[in-house]
C-alpha cells in the first residue's frame, strides 16, 4: 500500500476536487461538509479526469463528458452511461493538516 501525499487540507475548498498524480491517478474530493473522499481519477465510462473536471453535488460527482454520476463514498455508478464502479481509496488527514490517499 502506498500512502501518497495529496495536498494541504486548506488547499482544497469544500465542493471541489483535484487529481493526485501517480500510478494510478486518484481523484480527491471534498464535499460541502468538509469531508474528503478519494476514487480512481478516470471515469469508468471513457477516459476523463474527474479530479480535474467534474461537478460535485453533495456526495455525487457528475462527469461532464456524458453526464454519468457516481457516489464518491462508494464509487457506485448512479446512472447511465456508467455501469462500472470507481475504485475507492481511504483518505487520512494528519495532525499537520496534510491529506494523504492510501493507494492499494
Ligand atoms: S466519460 Fe464520463 S460519462 Fe462518459
Short mmCIF file of C-alpha atoms and ligand atoms in Angstrom, two decimals:
data_model
loop_
_atom_site.label_atom_id
_atom_site.label_comp_id
_atom_site.label_asym_id
_atom_site.label_seq_id
_atom_site.Cartn_x
_atom_site.Cartn_y
_atom_site.Cartn_z
CA UNK A 1 0.00 0.00 0.00
CA UNK A 2 1.23 3.48 -0.84
CA UNK A 3 0.49 6.46 1.41
CA UNK A 4 0.59 9.29 -1.10
CA UNK A 5 0.59 12.98 -0.19
CA UNK A 6 -2.32 14.75 -1.88
CA UNK A 7 -2.47 18.34 -0.64
CA UNK A 8 -2.85 20.52 2.41
CA UNK A 9 -6.43 20.32 3.64
CA UNK A 10 -6.84 24.09 3.38
CA UNK A 11 -5.85 23.98 -0.29
CA UNK A 12 -8.97 22.06 -1.33
CA UNK A 13 -12.14 24.05 -0.84
CA UNK A 14 -15.40 22.28 0.04
CA UNK A 15 -17.31 21.27 -3.09
CA UNK A 16 -14.19 20.85 -5.20
CA UNK A 17 -11.72 18.21 -6.32
CA UNK A 18 -8.20 17.69 -7.60
CA UNK A 19 -6.15 14.96 -9.20
CA UNK A 20 -3.42 13.32 -7.17
CA UNK A 21 -0.77 12.40 -9.73
CA UNK A 22 0.80 8.97 -9.68
CA UNK A 23 0.02 5.48 -10.83
CA UNK A 24 -2.86 5.11 -10.62
CA UNK A 25 -4.04 8.71 -10.61
CA UNK A 26 -6.54 9.42 -7.83
CA UNK A 27 -9.38 11.93 -7.66
CA UNK A 28 -9.64 13.62 -4.27
CA UNK A 29 -12.98 15.22 -3.44
CA UNK A 30 -14.03 17.45 -0.57
CA UNK A 31 -17.76 17.68 -0.02
CA UNK A 32 -19.54 20.72 1.32
CA UNK A 33 -19.46 19.21 4.82
CA UNK A 34 -15.66 19.32 4.58
CA UNK A 35 -15.18 15.55 4.34
CA UNK A 36 -12.60 14.03 1.99
CA UNK A 37 -13.16 11.05 -0.30
CA UNK A 38 -10.95 9.51 -2.96
CA UNK A 39 -11.71 7.46 -6.05
CA UNK A 40 -9.98 6.46 -9.25
CA UNK A 41 -9.39 9.60 -11.28
CA UNK A 42 -10.67 8.28 -14.57
CA UNK A 43 -14.39 7.93 -15.25
CA UNK A 44 -15.22 4.27 -15.88
CA UNK A 45 -17.25 5.11 -18.99
CA UNK A 46 -14.45 6.59 -21.07
CA UNK A 47 -11.24 8.34 -20.16
CA UNK A 48 -11.99 11.57 -18.35
CA UNK A 49 -10.31 13.08 -15.30
CA UNK A 50 -12.89 13.51 -12.57
CA UNK A 51 -10.37 15.20 -10.30
CA UNK A 52 -9.59 17.89 -12.84
CA UNK A 53 -13.02 18.47 -14.36
CA UNK A 54 -16.29 17.37 -12.76
CA UNK A 55 -19.17 18.75 -10.77
CA UNK A 56 -19.59 17.75 -7.13
CA UNK A 57 -23.05 17.96 -5.58
CA UNK A 58 -23.19 16.57 -2.06
CA UNK A 59 -21.57 13.16 -2.34
CA UNK A 60 -22.33 12.77 -6.03
CA UNK A 61 -19.86 13.56 -8.76
CA UNK A 62 -21.05 14.30 -12.27
CA UNK A 63 -18.77 13.50 -15.19
CA UNK A 64 -19.35 16.33 -17.67
CA UNK A 65 -18.42 14.31 -20.75
CA UNK A 66 -21.57 12.16 -20.90
CA UNK A 67 -23.26 13.04 -17.61
CA UNK A 68 -22.63 9.86 -15.63
CA UNK A 69 -22.91 10.22 -11.87
CA UNK A 70 -21.08 8.34 -9.13
CA UNK A 71 -21.31 8.18 -5.36
CA UNK A 72 -17.89 9.35 -4.12
CA UNK A 73 -18.27 7.38 -0.89
CA UNK A 74 -18.81 4.00 -2.54
CA UNK A 75 -17.73 4.62 -6.14
CA UNK A 76 -21.01 3.17 -7.37
CA UNK A 77 -22.42 4.45 -10.65
CA UNK A 78 -25.77 6.16 -10.15
CA UNK A 79 -26.90 6.44 -13.76
CA UNK A 80 -26.01 5.53 -17.32
CA UNK A 81 -23.81 5.60 -19.29
CA UNK A 82 -21.54 4.43 -16.47
CA UNK A 83 -22.12 0.86 -15.31
CA UNK A 84 -18.81 0.09 -13.60
CA UNK A 85 -17.94 1.42 -10.14
CA UNK A 86 -14.97 3.66 -9.47
CA UNK A 87 -12.25 2.21 -7.26
CA UNK A 88 -12.32 3.98 -3.90
CA UNK A 89 -9.39 4.76 -1.60
CA UNK A 90 -9.07 5.68 2.05
CA UNK A 91 -8.08 9.24 2.95
CA UNK A 92 -6.12 10.38 6.00
CA UNK A 93 -5.73 13.92 7.31
CA UNK A 94 -2.81 14.11 9.74
CA UNK A 95 -2.26 16.48 12.65
CA UNK A 96 -0.42 18.92 10.40
CA UNK A 97 -3.40 19.22 8.07
CA UNK A 98 -1.80 17.18 5.30
CA UNK A 99 -4.12 14.98 3.28
CA UNK A 100 -2.91 11.58 2.10
CA UNK A 101 -4.59 8.94 -0.02
CA UNK A 102 -3.94 5.26 0.70
CA UNK A 103 -3.46 3.58 -2.65
CA UNK A 104 -3.55 -0.21 -2.78
S1 LIG B 1 -16.53 9.67 -19.87
FE1 LIG B 1 -17.61 10.01 -18.03
S2 LIG B 1 -19.68 9.74 -18.65
FE2 LIG B 1 -18.59 9.29 -20.44
#
